[in-house]
GROMACS .gro file of C-alpha atoms in nm:
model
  335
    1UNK     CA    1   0.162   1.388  -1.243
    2UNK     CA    2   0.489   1.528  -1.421
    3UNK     CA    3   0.457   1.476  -1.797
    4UNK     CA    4   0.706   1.249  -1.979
    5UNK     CA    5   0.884   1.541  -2.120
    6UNK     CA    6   0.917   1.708  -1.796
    7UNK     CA    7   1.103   1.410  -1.685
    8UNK     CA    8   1.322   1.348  -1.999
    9UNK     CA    9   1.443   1.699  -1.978
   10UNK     CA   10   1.505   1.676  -1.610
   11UNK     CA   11   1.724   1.329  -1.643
   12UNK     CA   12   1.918   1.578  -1.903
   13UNK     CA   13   1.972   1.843  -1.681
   14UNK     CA   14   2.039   1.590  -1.412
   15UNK     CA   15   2.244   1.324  -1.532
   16UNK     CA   16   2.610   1.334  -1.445
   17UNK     CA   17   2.885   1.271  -1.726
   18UNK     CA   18   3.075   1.455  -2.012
   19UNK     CA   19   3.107   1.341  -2.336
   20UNK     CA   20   3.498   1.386  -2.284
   21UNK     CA   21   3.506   1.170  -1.996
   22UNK     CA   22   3.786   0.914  -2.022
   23UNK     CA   23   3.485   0.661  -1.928
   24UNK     CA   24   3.109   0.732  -1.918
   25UNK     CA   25   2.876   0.456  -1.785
   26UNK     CA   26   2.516   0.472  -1.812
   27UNK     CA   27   2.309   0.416  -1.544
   28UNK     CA   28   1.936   0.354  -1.547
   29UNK     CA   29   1.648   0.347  -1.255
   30UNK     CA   30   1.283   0.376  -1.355
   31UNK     CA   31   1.169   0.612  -1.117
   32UNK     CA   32   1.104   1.052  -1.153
   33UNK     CA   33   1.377   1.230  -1.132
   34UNK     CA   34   1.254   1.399  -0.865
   35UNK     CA   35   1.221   1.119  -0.632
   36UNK     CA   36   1.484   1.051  -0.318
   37UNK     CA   37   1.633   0.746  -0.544
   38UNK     CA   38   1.722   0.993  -0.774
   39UNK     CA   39   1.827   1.289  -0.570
   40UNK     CA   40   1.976   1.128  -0.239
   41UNK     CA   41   2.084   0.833  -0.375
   42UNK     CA   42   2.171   0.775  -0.743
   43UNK     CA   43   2.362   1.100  -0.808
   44UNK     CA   44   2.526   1.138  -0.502
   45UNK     CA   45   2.667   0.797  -0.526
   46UNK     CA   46   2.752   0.885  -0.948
   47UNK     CA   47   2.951   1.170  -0.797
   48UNK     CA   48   3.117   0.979  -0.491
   49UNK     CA   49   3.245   0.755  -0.752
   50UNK     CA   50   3.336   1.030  -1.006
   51UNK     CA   51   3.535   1.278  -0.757
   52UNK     CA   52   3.701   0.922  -0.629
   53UNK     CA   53   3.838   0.853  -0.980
   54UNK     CA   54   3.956   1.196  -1.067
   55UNK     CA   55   3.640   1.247  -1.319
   56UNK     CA   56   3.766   0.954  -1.502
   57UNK     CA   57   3.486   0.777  -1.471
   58UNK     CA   58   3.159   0.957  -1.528
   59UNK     CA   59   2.801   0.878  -1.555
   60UNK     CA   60   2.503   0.942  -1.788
   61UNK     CA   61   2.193   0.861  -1.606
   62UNK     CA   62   1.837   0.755  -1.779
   63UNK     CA   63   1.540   0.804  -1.498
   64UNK     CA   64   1.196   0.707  -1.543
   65UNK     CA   65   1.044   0.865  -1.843
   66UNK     CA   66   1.391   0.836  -2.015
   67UNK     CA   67   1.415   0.570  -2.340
   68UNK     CA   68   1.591   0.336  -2.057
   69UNK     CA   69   1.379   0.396  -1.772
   70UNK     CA   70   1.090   0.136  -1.812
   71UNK     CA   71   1.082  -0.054  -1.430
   72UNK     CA   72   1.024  -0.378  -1.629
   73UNK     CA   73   1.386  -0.388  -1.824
   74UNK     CA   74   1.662  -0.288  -1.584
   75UNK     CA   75   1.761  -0.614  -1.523
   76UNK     CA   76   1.790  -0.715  -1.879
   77UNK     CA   77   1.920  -0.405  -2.015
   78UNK     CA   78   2.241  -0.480  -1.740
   79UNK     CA   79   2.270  -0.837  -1.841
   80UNK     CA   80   2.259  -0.713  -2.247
   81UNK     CA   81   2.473  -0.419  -2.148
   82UNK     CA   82   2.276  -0.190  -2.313
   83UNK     CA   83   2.319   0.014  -1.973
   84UNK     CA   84   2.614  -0.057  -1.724
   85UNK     CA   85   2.410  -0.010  -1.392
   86UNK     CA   86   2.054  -0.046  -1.287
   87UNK     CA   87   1.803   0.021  -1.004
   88UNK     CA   88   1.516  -0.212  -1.013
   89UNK     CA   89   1.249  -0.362  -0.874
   90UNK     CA   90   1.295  -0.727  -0.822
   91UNK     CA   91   0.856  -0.831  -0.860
   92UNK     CA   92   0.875  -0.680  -1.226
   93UNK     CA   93   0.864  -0.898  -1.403
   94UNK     CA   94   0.759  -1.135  -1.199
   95UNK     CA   95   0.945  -1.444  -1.102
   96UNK     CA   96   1.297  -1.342  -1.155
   97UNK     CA   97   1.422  -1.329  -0.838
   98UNK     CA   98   1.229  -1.620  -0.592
   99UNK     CA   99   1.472  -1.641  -0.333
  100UNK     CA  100   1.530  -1.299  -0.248
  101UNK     CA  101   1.108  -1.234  -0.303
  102UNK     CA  102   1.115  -1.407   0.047
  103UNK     CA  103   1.151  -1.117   0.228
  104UNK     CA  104   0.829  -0.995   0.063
  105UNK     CA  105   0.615  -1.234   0.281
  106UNK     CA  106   0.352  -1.124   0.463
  107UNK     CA  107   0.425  -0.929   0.884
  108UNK     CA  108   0.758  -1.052   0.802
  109UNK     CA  109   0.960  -0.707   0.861
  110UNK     CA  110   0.831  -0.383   0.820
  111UNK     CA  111   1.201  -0.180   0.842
  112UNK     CA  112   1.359  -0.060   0.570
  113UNK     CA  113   1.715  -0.035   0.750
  114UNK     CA  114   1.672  -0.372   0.882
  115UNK     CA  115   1.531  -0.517   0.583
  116UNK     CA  116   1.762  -0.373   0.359
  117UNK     CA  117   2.051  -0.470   0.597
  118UNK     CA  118   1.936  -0.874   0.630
  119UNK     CA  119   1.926  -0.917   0.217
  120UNK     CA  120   2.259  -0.774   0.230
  121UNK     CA  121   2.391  -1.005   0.489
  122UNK     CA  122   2.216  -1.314   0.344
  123UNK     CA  123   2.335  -1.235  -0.034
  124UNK     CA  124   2.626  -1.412  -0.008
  125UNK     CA  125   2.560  -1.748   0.091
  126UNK     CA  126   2.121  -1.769  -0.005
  127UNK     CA  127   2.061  -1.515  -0.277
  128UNK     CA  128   2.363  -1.502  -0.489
  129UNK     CA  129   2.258  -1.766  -0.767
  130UNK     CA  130   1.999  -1.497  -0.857
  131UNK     CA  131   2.225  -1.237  -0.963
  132UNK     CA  132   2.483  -1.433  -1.208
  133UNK     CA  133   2.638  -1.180  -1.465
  134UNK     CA  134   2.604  -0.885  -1.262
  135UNK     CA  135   2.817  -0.691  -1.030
  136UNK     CA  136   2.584  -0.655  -0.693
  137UNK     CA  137   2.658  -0.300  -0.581
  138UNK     CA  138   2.359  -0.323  -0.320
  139UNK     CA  139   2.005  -0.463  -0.185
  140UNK     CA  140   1.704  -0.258   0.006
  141UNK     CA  141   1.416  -0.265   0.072
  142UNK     CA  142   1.139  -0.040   0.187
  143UNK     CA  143   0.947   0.023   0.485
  144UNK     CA  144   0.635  -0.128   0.583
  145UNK     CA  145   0.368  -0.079   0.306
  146UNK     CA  146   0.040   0.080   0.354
  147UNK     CA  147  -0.316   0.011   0.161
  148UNK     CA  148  -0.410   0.316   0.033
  149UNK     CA  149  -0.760   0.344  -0.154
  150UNK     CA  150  -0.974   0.648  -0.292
  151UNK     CA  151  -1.312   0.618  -0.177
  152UNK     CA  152  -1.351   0.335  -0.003
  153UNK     CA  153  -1.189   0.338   0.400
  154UNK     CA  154  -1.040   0.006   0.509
  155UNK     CA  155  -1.009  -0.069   0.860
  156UNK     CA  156  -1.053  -0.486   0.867
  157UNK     CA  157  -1.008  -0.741   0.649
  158UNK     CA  158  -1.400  -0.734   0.556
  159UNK     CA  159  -1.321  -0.376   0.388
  160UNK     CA  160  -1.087  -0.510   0.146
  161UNK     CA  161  -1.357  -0.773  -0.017
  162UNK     CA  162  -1.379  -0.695  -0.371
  163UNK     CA  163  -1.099  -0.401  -0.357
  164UNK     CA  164  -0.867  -0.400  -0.687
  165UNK     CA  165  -0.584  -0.347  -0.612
  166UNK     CA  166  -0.267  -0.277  -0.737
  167UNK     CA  167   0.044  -0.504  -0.649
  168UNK     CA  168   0.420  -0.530  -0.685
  169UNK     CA  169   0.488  -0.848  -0.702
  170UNK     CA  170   0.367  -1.241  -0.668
  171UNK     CA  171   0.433  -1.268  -0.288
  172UNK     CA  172   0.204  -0.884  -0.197
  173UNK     CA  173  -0.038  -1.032  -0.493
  174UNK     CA  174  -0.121  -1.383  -0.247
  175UNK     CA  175  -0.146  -1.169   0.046
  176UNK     CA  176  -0.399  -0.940  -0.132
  177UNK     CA  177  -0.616  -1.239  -0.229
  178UNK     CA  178  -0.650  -1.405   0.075
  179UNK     CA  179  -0.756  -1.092   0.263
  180UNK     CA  180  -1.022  -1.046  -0.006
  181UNK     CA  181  -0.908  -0.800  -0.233
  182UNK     CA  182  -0.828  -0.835  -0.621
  183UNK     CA  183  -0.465  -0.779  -0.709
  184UNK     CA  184  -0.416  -0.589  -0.996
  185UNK     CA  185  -0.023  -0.588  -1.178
  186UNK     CA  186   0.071  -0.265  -1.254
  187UNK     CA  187   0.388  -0.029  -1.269
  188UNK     CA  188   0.403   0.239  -1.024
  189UNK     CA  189   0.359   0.491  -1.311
  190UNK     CA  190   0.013   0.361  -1.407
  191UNK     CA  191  -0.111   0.376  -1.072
  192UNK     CA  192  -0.224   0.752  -1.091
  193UNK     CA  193  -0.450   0.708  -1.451
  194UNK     CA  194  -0.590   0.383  -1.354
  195UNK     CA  195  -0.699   0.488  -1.000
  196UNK     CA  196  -0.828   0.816  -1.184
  197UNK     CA  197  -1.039   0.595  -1.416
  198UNK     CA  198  -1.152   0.401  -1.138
  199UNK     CA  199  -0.991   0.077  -1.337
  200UNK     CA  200  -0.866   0.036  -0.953
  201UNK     CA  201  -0.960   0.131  -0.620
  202UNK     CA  202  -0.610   0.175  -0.479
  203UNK     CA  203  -0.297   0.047  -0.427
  204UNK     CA  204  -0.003  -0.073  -0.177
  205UNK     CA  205   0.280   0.166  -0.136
  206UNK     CA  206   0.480   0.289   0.157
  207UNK     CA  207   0.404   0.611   0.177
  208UNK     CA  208   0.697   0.762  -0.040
  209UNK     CA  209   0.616   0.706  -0.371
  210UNK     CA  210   0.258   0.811  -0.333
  211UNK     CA  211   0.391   1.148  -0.290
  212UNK     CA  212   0.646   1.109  -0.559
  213UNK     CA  213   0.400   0.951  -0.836
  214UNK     CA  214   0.124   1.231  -0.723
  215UNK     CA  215  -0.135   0.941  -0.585
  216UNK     CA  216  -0.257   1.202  -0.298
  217UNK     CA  217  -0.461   1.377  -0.564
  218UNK     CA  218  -0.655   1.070  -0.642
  219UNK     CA  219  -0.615   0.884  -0.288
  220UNK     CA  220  -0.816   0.979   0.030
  221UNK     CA  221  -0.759   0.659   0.258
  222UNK     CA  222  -0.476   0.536   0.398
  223UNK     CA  223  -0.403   0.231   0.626
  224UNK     CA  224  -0.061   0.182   0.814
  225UNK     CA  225  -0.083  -0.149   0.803
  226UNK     CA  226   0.316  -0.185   0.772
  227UNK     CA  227   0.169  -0.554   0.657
  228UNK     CA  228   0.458  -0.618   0.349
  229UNK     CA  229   0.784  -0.509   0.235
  230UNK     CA  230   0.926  -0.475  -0.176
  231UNK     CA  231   1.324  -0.503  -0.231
  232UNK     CA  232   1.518  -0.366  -0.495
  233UNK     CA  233   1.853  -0.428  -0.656
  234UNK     CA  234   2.129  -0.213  -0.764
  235UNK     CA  235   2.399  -0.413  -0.971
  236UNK     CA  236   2.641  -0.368  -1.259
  237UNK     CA  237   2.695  -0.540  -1.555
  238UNK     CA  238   2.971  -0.766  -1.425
  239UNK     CA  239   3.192  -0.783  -1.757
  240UNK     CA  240   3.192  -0.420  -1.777
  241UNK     CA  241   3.329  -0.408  -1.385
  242UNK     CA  242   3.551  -0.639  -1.477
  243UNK     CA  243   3.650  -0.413  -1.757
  244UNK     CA  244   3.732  -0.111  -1.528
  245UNK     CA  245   4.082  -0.017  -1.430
  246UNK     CA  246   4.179  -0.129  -1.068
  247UNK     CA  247   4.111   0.204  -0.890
  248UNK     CA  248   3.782   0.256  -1.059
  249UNK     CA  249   3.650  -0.059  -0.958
  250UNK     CA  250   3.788  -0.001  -0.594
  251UNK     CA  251   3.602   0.343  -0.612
  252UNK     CA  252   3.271   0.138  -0.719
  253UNK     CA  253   3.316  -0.080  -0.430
  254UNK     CA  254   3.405   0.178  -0.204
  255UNK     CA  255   3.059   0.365  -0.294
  256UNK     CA  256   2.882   0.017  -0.275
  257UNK     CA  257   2.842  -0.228  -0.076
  258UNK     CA  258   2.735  -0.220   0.337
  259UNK     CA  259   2.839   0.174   0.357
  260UNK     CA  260   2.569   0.194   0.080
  261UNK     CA  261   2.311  -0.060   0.212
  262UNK     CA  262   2.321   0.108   0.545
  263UNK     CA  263   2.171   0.435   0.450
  264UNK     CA  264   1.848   0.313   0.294
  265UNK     CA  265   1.677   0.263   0.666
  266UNK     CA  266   1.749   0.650   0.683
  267UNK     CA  267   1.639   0.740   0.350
  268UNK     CA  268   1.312   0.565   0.373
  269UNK     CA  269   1.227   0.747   0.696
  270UNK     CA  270   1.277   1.074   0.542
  271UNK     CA  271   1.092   0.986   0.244
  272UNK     CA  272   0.864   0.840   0.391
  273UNK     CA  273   0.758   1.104   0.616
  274UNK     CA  274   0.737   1.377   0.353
  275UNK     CA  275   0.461   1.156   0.157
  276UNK     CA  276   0.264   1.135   0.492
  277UNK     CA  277   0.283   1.485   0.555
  278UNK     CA  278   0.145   1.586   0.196
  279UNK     CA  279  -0.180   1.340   0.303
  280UNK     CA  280  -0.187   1.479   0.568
  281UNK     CA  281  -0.220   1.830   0.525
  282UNK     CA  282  -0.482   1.697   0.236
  283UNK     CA  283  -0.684   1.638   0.505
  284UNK     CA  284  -0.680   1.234   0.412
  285UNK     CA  285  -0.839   1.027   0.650
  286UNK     CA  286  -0.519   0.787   0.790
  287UNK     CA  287  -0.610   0.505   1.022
  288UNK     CA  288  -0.417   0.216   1.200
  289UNK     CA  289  -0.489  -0.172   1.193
  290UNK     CA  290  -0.617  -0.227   1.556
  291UNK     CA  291  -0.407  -0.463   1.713
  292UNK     CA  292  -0.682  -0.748   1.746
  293UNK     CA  293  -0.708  -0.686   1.415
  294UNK     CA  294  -0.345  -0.752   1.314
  295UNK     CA  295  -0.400  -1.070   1.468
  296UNK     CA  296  -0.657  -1.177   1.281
  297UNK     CA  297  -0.455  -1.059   0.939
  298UNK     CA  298  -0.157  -1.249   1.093
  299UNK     CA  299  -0.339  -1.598   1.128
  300UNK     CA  300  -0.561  -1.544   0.799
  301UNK     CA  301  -0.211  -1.450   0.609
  302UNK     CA  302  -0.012  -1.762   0.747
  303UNK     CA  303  -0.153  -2.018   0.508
  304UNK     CA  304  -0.008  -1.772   0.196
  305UNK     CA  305   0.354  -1.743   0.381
  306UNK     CA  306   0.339  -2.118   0.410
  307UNK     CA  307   0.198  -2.194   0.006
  308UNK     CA  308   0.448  -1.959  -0.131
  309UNK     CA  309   0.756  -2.136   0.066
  310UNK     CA  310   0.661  -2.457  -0.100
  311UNK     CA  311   0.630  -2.273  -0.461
  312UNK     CA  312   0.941  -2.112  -0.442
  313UNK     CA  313   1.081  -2.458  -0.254
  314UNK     CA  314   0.937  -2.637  -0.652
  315UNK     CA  315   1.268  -2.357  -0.786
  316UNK     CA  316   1.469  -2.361  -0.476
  317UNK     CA  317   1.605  -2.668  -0.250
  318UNK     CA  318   1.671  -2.414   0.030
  319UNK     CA  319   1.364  -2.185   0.034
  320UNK     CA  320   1.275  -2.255   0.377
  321UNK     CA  321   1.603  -2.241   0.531
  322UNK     CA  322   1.655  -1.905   0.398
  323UNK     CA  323   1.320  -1.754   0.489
  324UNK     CA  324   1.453  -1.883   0.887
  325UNK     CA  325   1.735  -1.715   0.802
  326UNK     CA  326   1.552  -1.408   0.717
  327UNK     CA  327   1.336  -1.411   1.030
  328UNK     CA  328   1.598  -1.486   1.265
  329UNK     CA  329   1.869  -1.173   1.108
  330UNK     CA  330   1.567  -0.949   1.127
  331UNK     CA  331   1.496  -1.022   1.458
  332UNK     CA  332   1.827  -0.929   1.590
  333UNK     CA  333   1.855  -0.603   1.359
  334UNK     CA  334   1.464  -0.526   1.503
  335UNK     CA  335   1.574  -0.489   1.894
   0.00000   0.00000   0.00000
């Protein structure tokens, strides 16, 4: 695991911005700053927008480990202002975000470019109301998440009785119970301690942030079970957009947007893949749900896609119109 000062001095050396800049936002994300968000993403889109502007608008960046880097505050630190963008997770805390936790559902997609693609085609008109006061600069999602446990193989839904463990978010957390397990709420960067203390037995991930979070020294089984997705949001603090001179804010659009949202299904691969390797030259033992076995997850798991369209439905008038919507723009970005 990097320490927290290893981190803080890397968002240092990292972050983009001088303290002469004309204008210097500050940007916040919760995860290492030597994760793919970080390096692929966040600051070549800070330096897209920079070089677009002439360097008058620059960017100080707070990763996780940083003062402004807890997962559970980017949302709130936008809408206060005390940053001017965030990357976030939308299931912490939980609750925040019930229409667009729909895509969460259980076999629902298991794509991050198509998943990632559909919330940003069905933001406009279903998910907007969710994001008042802030600037939407972009929605993703990841691919297909695995279970991933440290002593204790899981190949059907029997293995997962009595497992704790850790979830992301409401939706993952109902899944989780009714296939047995115990859902345990945690941020990704108390995953590695708690599964070293055996507090848990493992966790749900795609496979890219157990690389970057270090999980393969504590993990040993993994099962591609591609049963779940997690979004996350990249917005703006929309008065401070608003405050922006004309061809800054066309630069932040111009960074933003669909050209963004299209690259995620490409970054995920690649990020993906690289966590998979590292397990697997760690000689983990990586299995497959069988597809009988899929089946029977399927039918067990429909009750909890139905219960949590009526919960969110006791918030939302629409909920089940937009989780149609959701299947049926997934299904023509899947062919």
């Amino acid at each position: 695991m990097l320490a927290s000062a290893a981190i803080a001095a890397a968002a240092v050396t990292l972050s983009a911005g001088t303290a002469s800049a004309e204008t210097t936002l500050k940007l916040s994300h919760y995860l290492p700053p030597v994760h793919g968000i970080h390096t692929d993403f966040i600051v070549p889109w800070t330096e897209q927008v920079t070089e677009c502007t002439n360097g008058e608008v620059q960017f100080e960046i707070f990763p996780g480990g940083t003062q402004l880097g807890n997962v559970a505050k980017q949302q709130e630190q936008v809408l206060a202002g005390v940053v001017d963008i965030a990357h976030g997770l939308h299931g912490i805390p939980r609750g925040r975000f019930p229409r667009t936790s729909l895509i969460e559902l259980p076999f629902l997609t298991e794509d991050a470019g198509a998943a990632s693609e559909t919330l940003w085609e069905l933001y406009p008109e279903y998910l907007a109301p969710e994001y008042r006061g802030m600037k939407v600069l972009a929605l993703h999602a990841h691919n297909g998440g695995l279970i991933h446990t440290a002593n204790t193989k899981v190949e059907t839904m029997e293995d997962m009785e009595g497992l704790r463990l850790r979830t992301p978010s409401p939706a993952v957390s109902q899944m989780l119970t009714a296939l047995g397990a115990t859902p345990q709420g945690l941020p990704p960067g108390e995953v590695y301690e708690n599964i070293q203390k055996n507090v848990i037995d493992g966790t749900v991930f795609p496979w890219d942030p157990v690389k970057s979070f270090g999980l393969n020294e504590v993990l040993n089984y993994h099962l591609e079970a591609g049963a779940y997705t997690v979004p996350f949001f990249f917005v703006m603090n929309e008065r401070k957009f608003d405050s922006l001179p004309e061809n800054a804010q066309s630069c932040i659009d111009e960074a933003s947007g669909e050209a963004l949202v299209s690259k995620f299904g490409g970054w995920w691969d690649k990020w993906d893949a690289a966590g998979r390797q590292e397990a697997v030259e760690a000689g983990h033992t990586i299995t497959e749900l069988t597809e009988e076995e899929r089946q029977r997850w399927r039918e067990a798991l429909q009750p909890v896609t139905e219960s949590y369209i009526a919960e969110v439905g006791q918030q939302v008038d629409n909920a089940q119109e937009i989780y149609d919507a959701m299947r049926e723009t997934l299904a023509k970005k899947e062919q």
